[in-house]
Coordinates of C-alpha atoms and ligand atoms in Angstrom, one line a residue:
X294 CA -64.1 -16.8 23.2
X295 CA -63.9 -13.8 25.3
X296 CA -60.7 -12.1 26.6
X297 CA -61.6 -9.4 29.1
X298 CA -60.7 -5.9 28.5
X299 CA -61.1 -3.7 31.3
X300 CA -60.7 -0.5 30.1
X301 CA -61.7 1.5 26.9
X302 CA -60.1 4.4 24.7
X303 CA -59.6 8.1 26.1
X304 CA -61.3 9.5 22.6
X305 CA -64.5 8.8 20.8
X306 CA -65.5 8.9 17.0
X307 CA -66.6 11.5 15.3
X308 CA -66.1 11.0 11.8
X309 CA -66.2 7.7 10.3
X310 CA -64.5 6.5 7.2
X311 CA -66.7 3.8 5.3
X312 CA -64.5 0.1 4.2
X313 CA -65.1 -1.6 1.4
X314 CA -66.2 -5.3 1.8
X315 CA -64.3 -7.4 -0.8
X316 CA -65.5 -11.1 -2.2
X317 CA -63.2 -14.3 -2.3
X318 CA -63.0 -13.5 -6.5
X319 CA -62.6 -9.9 -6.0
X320 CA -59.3 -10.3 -3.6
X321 CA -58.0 -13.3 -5.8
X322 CA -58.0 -10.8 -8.7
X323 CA -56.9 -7.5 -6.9
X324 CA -53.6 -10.0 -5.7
X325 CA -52.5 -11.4 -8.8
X326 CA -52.7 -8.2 -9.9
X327 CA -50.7 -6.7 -7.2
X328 CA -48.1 -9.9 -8.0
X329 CA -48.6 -11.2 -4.6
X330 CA -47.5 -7.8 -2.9
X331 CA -49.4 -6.3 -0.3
X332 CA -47.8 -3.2 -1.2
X333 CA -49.1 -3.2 -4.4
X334 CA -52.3 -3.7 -3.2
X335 CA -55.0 -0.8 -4.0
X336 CA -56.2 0.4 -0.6
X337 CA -59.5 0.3 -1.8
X338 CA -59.8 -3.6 -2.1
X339 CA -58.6 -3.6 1.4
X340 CA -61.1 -4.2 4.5
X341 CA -58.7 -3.5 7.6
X342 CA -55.1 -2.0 6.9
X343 CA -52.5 -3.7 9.1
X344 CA -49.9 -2.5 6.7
X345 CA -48.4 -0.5 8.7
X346 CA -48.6 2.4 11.3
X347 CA -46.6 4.5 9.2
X348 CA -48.8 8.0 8.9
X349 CA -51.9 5.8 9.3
X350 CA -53.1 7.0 12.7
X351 CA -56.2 9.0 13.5
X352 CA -55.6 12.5 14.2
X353 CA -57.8 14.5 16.8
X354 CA -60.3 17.2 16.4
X355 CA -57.2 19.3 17.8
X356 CA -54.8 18.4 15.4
X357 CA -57.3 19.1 12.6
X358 CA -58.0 22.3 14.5
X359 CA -54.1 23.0 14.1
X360 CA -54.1 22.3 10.5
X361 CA -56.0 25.2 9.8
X362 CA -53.5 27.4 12.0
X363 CA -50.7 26.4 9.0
X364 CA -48.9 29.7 8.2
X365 CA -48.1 28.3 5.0
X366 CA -45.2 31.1 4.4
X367 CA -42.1 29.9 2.7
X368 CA -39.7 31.2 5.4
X369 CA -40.0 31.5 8.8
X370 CA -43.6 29.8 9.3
X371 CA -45.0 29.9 12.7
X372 CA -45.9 26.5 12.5
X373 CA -41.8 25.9 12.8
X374 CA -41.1 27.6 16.3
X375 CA -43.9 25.6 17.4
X376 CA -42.4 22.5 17.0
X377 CA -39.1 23.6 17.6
X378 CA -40.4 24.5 20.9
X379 CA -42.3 21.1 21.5
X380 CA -39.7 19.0 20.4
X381 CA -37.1 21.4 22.8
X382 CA -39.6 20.9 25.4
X383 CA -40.9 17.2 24.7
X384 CA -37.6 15.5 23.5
X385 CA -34.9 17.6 24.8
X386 CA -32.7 18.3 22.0
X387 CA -32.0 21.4 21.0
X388 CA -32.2 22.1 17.3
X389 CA -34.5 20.8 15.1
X390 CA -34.2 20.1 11.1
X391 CA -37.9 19.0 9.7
X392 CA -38.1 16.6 7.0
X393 CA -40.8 15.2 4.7
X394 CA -40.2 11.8 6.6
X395 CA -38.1 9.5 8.9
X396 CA -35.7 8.8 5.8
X397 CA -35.2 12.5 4.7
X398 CA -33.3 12.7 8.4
X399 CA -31.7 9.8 8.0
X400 CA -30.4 10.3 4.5
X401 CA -29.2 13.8 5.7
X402 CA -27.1 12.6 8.6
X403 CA -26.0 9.9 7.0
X404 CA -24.3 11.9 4.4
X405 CA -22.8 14.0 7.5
X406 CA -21.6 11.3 9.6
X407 CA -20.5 8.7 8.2
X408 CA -17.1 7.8 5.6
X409 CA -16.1 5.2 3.4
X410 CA -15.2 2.1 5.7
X411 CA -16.9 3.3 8.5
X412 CA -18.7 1.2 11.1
X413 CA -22.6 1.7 12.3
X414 CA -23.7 -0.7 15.0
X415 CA -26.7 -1.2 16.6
X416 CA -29.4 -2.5 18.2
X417 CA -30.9 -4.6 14.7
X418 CA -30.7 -3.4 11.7
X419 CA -33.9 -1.0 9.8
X420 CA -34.2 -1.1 6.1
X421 CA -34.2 2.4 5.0
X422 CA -31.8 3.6 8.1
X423 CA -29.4 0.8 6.8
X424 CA -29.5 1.7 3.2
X425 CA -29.1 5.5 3.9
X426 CA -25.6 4.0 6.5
X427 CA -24.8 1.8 3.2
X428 CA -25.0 4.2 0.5
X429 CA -22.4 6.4 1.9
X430 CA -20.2 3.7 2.2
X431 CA -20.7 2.4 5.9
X432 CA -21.4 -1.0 7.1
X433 CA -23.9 -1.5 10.0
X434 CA -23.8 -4.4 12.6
X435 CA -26.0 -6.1 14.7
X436 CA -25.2 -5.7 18.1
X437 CA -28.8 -6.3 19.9
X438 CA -28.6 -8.9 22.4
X439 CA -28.9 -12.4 21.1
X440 CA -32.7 -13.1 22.9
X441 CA -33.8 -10.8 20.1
X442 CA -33.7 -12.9 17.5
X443 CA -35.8 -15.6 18.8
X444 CA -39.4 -15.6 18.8
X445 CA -40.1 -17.1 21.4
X446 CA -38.1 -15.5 24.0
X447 CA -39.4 -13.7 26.6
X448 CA -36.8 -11.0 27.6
X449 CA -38.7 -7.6 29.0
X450 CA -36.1 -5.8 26.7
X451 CA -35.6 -7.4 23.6
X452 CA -34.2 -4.4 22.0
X453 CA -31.3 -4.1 24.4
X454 CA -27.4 -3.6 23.1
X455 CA -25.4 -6.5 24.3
X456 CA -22.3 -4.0 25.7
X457 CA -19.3 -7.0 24.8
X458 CA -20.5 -7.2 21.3
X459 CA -19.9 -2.9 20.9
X460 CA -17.1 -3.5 23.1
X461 CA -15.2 -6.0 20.6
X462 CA -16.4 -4.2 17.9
X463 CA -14.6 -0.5 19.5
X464 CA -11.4 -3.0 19.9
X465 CA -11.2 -4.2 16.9
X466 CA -11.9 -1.5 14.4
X467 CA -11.0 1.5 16.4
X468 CA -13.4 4.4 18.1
X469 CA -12.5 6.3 14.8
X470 CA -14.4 4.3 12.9
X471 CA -17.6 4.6 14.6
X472 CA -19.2 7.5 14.1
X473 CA -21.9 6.8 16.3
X474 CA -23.7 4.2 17.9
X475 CA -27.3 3.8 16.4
X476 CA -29.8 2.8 18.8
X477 CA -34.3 2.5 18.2
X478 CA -36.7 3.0 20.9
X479 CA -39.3 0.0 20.2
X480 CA -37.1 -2.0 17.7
X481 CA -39.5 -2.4 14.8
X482 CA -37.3 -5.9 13.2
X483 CA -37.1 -7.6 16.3
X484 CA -41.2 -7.0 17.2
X485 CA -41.4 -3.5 18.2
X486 CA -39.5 -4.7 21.6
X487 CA -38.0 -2.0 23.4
X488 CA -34.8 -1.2 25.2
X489 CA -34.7 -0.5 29.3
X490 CA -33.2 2.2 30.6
X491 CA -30.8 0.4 32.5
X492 CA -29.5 -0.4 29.4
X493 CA -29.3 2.5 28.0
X494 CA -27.7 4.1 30.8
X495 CA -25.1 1.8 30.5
X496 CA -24.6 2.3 27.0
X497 CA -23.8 6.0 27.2
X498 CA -21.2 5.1 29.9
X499 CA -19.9 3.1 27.5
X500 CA -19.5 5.3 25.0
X501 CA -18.8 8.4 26.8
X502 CA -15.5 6.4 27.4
X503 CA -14.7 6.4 23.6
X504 CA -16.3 9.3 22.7
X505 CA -18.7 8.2 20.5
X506 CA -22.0 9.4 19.5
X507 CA -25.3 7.7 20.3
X508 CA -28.0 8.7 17.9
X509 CA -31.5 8.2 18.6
X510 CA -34.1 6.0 15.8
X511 CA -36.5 7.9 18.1
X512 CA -39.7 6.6 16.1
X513 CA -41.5 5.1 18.3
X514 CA -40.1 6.1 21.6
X515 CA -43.2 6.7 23.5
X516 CA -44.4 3.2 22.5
X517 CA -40.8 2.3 24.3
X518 CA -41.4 4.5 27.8
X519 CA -44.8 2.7 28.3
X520 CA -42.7 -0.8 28.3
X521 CA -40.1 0.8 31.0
X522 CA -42.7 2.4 33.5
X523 CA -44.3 -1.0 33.3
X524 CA -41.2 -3.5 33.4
X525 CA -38.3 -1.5 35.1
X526 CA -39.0 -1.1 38.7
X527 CA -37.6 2.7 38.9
X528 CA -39.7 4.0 36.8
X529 CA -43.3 2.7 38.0
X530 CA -44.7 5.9 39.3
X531 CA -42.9 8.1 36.4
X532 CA -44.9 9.2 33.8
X533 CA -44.2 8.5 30.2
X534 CA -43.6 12.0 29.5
X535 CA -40.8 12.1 31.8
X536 CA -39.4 8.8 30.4
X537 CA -39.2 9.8 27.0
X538 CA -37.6 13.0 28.0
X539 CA -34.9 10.8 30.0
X540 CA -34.3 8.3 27.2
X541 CA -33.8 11.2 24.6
X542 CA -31.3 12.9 27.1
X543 CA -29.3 9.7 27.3
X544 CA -28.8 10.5 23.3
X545 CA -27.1 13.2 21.0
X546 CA -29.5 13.3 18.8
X547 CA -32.4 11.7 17.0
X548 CA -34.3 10.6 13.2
X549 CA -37.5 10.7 13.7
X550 CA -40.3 9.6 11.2
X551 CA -43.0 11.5 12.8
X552 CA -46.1 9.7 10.9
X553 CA -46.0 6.9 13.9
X554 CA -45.7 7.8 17.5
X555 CA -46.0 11.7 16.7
X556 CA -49.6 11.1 15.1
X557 CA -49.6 12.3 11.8
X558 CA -50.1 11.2 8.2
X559 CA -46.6 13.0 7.2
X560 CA -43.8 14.2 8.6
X561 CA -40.4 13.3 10.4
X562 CA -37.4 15.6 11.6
X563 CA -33.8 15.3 12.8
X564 CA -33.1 16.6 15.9
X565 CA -29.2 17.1 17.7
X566 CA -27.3 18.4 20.3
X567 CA -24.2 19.2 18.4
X568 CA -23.9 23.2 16.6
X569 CA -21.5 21.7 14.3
X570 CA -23.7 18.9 12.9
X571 CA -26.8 20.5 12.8
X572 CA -25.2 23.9 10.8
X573 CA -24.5 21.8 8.2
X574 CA -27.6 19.5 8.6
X575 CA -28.8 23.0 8.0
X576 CA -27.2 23.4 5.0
X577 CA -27.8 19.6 3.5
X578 CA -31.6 20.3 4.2
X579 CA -32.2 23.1 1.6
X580 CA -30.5 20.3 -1.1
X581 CA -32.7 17.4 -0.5
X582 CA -36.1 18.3 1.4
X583 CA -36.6 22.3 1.6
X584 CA -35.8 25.4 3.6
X585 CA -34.8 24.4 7.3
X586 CA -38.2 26.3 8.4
X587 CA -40.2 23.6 6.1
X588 CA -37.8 20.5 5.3
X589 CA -40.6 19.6 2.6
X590 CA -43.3 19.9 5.2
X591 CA -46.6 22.9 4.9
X592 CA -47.1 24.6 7.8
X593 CA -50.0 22.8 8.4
X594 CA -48.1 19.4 8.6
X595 CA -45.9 21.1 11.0
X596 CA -48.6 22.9 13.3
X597 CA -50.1 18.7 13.4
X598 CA -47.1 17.2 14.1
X599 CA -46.4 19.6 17.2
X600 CA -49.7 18.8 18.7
X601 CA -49.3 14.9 18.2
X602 CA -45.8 15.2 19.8
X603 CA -48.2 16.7 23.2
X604 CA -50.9 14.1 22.5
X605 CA -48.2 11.1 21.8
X606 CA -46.6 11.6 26.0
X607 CA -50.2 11.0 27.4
X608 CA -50.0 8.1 29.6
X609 CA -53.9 7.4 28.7
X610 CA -53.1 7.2 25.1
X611 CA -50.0 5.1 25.1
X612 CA -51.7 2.6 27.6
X613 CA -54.9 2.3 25.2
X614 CA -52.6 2.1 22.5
X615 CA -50.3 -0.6 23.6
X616 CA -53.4 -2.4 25.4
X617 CA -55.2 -2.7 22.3
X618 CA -52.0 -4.7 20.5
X619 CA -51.5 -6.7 23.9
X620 CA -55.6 -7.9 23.1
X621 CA -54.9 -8.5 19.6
X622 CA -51.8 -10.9 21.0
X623 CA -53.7 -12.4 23.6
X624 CA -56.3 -13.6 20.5
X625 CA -53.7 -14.4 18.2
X626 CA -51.9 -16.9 20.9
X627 CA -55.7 -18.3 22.2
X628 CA -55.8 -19.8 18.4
X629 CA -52.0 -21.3 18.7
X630 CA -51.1 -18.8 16.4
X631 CA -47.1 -18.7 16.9
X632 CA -46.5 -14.8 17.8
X633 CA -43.2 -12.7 18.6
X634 CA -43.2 -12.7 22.5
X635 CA -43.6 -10.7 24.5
X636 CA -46.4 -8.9 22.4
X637 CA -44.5 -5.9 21.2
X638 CA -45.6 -2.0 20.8
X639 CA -46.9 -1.3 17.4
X640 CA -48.1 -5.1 16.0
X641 CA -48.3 -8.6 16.5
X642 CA -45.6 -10.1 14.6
X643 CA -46.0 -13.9 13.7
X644 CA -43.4 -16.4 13.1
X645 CA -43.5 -17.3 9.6
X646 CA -41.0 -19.9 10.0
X647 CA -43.3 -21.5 12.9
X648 CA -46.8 -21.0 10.7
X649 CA -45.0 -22.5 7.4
X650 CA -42.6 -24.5 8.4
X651 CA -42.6 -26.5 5.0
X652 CA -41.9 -23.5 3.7
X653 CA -38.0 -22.3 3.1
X654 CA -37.1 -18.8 3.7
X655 CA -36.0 -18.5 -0.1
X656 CA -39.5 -19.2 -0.6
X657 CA -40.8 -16.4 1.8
X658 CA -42.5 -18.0 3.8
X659 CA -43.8 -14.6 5.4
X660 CA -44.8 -12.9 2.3
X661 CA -46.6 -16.4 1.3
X662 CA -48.9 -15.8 4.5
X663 CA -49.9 -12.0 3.7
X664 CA -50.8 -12.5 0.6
X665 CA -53.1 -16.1 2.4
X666 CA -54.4 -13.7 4.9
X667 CA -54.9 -11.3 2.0
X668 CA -56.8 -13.7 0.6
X669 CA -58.9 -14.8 3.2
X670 CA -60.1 -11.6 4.5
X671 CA -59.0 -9.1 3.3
X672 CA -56.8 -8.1 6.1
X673 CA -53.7 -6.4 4.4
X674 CA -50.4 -7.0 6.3
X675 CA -46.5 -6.6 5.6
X676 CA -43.4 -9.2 5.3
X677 CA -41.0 -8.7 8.1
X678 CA -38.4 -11.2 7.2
X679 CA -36.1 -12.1 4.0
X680 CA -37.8 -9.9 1.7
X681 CA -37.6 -6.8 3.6
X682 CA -33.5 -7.4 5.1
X683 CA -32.9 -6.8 0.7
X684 CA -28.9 -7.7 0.0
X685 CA -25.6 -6.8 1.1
X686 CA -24.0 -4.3 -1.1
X687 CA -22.2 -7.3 -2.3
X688 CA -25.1 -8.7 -3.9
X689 CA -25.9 -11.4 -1.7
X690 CA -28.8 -12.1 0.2
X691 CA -28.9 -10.8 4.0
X692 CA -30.8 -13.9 5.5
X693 CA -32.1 -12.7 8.7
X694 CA -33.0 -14.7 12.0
X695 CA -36.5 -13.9 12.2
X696 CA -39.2 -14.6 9.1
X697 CA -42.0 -12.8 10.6
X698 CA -45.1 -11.2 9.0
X699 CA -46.7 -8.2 11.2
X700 CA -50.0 -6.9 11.4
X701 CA -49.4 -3.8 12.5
X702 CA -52.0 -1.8 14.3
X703 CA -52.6 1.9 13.4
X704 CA -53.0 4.6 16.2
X705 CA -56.8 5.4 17.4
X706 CA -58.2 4.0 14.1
X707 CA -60.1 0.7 14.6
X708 CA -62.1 -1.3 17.5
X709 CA -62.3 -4.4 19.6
X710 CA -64.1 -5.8 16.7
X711 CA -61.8 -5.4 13.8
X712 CA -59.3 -7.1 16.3
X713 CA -61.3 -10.1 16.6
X714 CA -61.9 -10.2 13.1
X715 CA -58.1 -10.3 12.4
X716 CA -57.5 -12.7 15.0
X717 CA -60.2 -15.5 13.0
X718 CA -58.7 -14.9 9.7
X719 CA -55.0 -16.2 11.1
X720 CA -57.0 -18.6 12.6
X721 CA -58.4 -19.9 9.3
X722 CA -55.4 -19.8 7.3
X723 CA -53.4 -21.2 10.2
X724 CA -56.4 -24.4 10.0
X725 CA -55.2 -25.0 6.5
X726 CA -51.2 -24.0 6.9
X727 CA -50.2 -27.7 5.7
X728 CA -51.3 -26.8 1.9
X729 CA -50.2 -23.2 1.8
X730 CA -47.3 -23.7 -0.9
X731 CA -44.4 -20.6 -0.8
X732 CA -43.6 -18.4 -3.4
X733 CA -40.8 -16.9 -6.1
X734 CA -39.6 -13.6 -6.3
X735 CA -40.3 -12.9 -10.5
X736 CA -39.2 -8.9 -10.4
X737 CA -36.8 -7.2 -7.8
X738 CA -36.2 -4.0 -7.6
X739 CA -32.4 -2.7 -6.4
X740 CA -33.5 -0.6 -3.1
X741 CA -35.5 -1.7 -0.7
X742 CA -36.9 -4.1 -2.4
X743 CA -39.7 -5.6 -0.4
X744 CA -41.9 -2.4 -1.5
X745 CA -42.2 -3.2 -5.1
X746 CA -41.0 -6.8 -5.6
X747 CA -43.4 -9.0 -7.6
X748 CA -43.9 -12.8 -6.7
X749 CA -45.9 -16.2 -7.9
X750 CA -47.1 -18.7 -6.4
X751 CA -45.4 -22.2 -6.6
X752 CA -47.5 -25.0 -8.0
X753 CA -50.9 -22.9 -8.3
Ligands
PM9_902 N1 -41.2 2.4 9.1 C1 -42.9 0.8 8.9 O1 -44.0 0.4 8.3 C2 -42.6 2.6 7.1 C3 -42.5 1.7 5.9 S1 -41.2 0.5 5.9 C4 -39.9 1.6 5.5 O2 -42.5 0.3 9.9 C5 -38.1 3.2 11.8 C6 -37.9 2.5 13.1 C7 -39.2 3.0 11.0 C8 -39.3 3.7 9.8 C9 -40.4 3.5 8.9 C10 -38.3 4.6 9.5 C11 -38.4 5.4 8.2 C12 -37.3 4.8 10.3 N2 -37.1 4.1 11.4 O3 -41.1 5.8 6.6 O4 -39.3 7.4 6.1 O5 -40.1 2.1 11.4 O6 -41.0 8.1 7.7 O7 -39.4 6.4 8.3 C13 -42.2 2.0 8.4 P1 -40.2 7.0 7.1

């Protein structure tokens, strides 16, 4: 088996980290232990990390070279106007709140957007951005179109909004009630499938007309500009830079959790348009994450970020980034494996529900095949399905569409090989799917539970 690949990374190694190769008996031990939880998992007793790309990439010798420029001053760091000034310059909007990560911004404007009753929708829900819209007592819906929640459709922009579900949500519950529209670049639950531009365009008309904020899950939105410059006919000869600049102008203002598309291992920041909002962002910041020079963030984390913001625009990178997911894909699918299509930015995300289809979903079907991959190779990968979507503040369990486990690829950190390796472990478990028994959920914790729930296996 050989899938050409005609092109190779813009960067080289230069430092090497060594793995640790793990027996059969060594992984069976090291996952009862964790209690069938790949987040429990030590990292040590993991060969290749496709937990996530959450603060997992590679930085470069120039990012390494900025973290000895950290002006690690309490106030006023250097390392601050910096990124202010990239993200100003970069993103667009124009005032800038650091946070330790993605959640600190989202807990923040949360807390300043959003009352009791209040509606959130957009375009599929995230777990920590819902729980932050929950816990001040809003309620988010889904209002991606409904090609997202199949697998095996193969919409070039799964994470579109469909505009007569927001419109009939604006009727019936009043423009009043929504305090903005939440939209992701690259939405992670549907299979890191982005949003066009089109789209979005349309989507600001829309809600220029009731006045209502759009606010930007801005993550991975450089991951998202590769898939318009390749898909939407307009934007062909435009570089990503200038995409990403355009799609964050279409917004008021943005979460970002830094520690994906930006490049670095910590790190996140709100960013917004609006003096009003950010003053007292301002002022929320110094109560939960640090001074609004720091936001819980050295100088040095700062000084990183700024310089993966530059590197994260580079059409090279994103096109060796995405094109080393597209091979993992194009592996997974020559073995039958059943995947999320089209292959999405940050992972290959395979259908549970397709690969254990004797399995129910109240027996995680997805979580059942980590911990099997787990097992197999030691290949570490995370539950994208009814573990993760938690339960309603009712109490009940949200059972979501997709039952999908991800193997999601870190940025500049492993090779062609480690691919293929991945690829012929889902191969071998998917040889012996029929036996593969599901699971029970023997401790859950109340938020966000899929990081430190415990499970056994049925029948073992
Ligand atoms: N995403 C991921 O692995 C980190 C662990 S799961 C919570 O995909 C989006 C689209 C994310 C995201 C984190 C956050 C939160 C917000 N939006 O982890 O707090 O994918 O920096 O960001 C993870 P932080």
């Amino acid at each position: 088996m050989y899938i050409k690949r005609s092109w190779a990374e813009p960067y080289k190694m230069k430092m090497v980290e060594l793995l640790k190769m793990t027996t059969p008996k060594q992984r069976k031990k090291a996952m009862e232990a964790a209690g069938y939880n790949t987040f429990l998992l030590r990292s040590e007793d993991v060969y290749i990390d496709l937990l996530t790309d959450s603060g997992t990439s590679a930085m470069s010798d120039h990012q390494w070279a900025g973290m000895m420029l950290g002006d690690e001053a309490y106030a006023g760091s250097r390392n601050f106007y910096h990124l202010e000034e990239i993200v100003k310059k970069t993103y667009g909007y124009q005032y800038l709140i650091p946070t330790h990560q993605g959640r600190g911004a989202e807990n923040i404007l949360s807390k300043i957007l959003i009352k009791e009753g209040d509606i959130i929708p957009g375009n599929m829900y995230f777990t920590t951005t819902r729980l932050h819209q929950e816990l001040v007592g809003g309620k988010f819906e889904d209002i991606i179109i409904d090609e997202a929640h199949d697998p095996e459709n193969e919409h070039p922009f799964k994470g579109n909004v469909d505009l007569n579900k927001l419109e009939r949500l604006i009727h019936k519950h009043g423009p009043e009630k929504i305090p903005y529209v939440s939209i992701a670049t690259s939405v992670n639950m549907a299979g890191g499938q982005p949003i066009s531009m089109e789209n979005l365009t349309a989507l600001r008309a829309l809600t220029n007309k009731y006045s209502i904020r759009i606010i930007h899950d801005m993550t991975r939105v450089a991951e998202n500009a590769y898939f318009i410059q390749q898909r939407e006919k307009a934007y062909k000869n435009k570089t990503i830079a200038q995409i990403v600049l355009e799609i964050c102008k279409l917004t008021d203002g943005a979460t970002m959790s830094a520690k994906k598309d930006a490049l670095v291992n910590i790190g996140g920041f709100l960013a917004i348009n609006d003096w009003e909002v950010f003053e007292e962002a301002r002022n929320l910041v110094v109560v939960y994450e640090g001074l609004h020079t720091y936001g819980g963030l050295a100088g040095r984390d700062m000084e990183a970020m700024a310089i993966g913001i530059r590197e994260s625009v580079q059409d090279n990178h994103i096109k060796a980034r995405i094109g080393q997911v597209e091979y993992l894909g194009q592996q997974m699918q020559f073995f039958n494996i059943p995947i999320v299509k089209p292959i999405g930015g940050h992972g290959i995300f395979v259908n549970a529900s397709k690969f254990l289809p004797h399995i129910p979903q109240t027996n995680f079907p997805a979580q059942t095949l980590a911990a099997e991959i787990y097992l197999d190779s030691g290949v570490r990968t995370m539950e994208r399905g009814i573990v993760s979507a938690g339960r309603k503040p009712s109490g009940e369990n949200y059972l979501p569409k997709l039952e999908l486990l991800r193997f999601t690829i870190p940025r500049r950190v492993y090779t062609q090989a480690h691919m293929d390796v991945i690829a012929e472990s889902a191969a071998r478990v998917y040889e012996h799917r029929k036996k593969i028994k599901g699971m029970t959920m023997v401790y859950e914790p109340k938020y966000l539970r899929f990081f430190q729930a415990r499970f056994d296996r049925l029948n073992s």
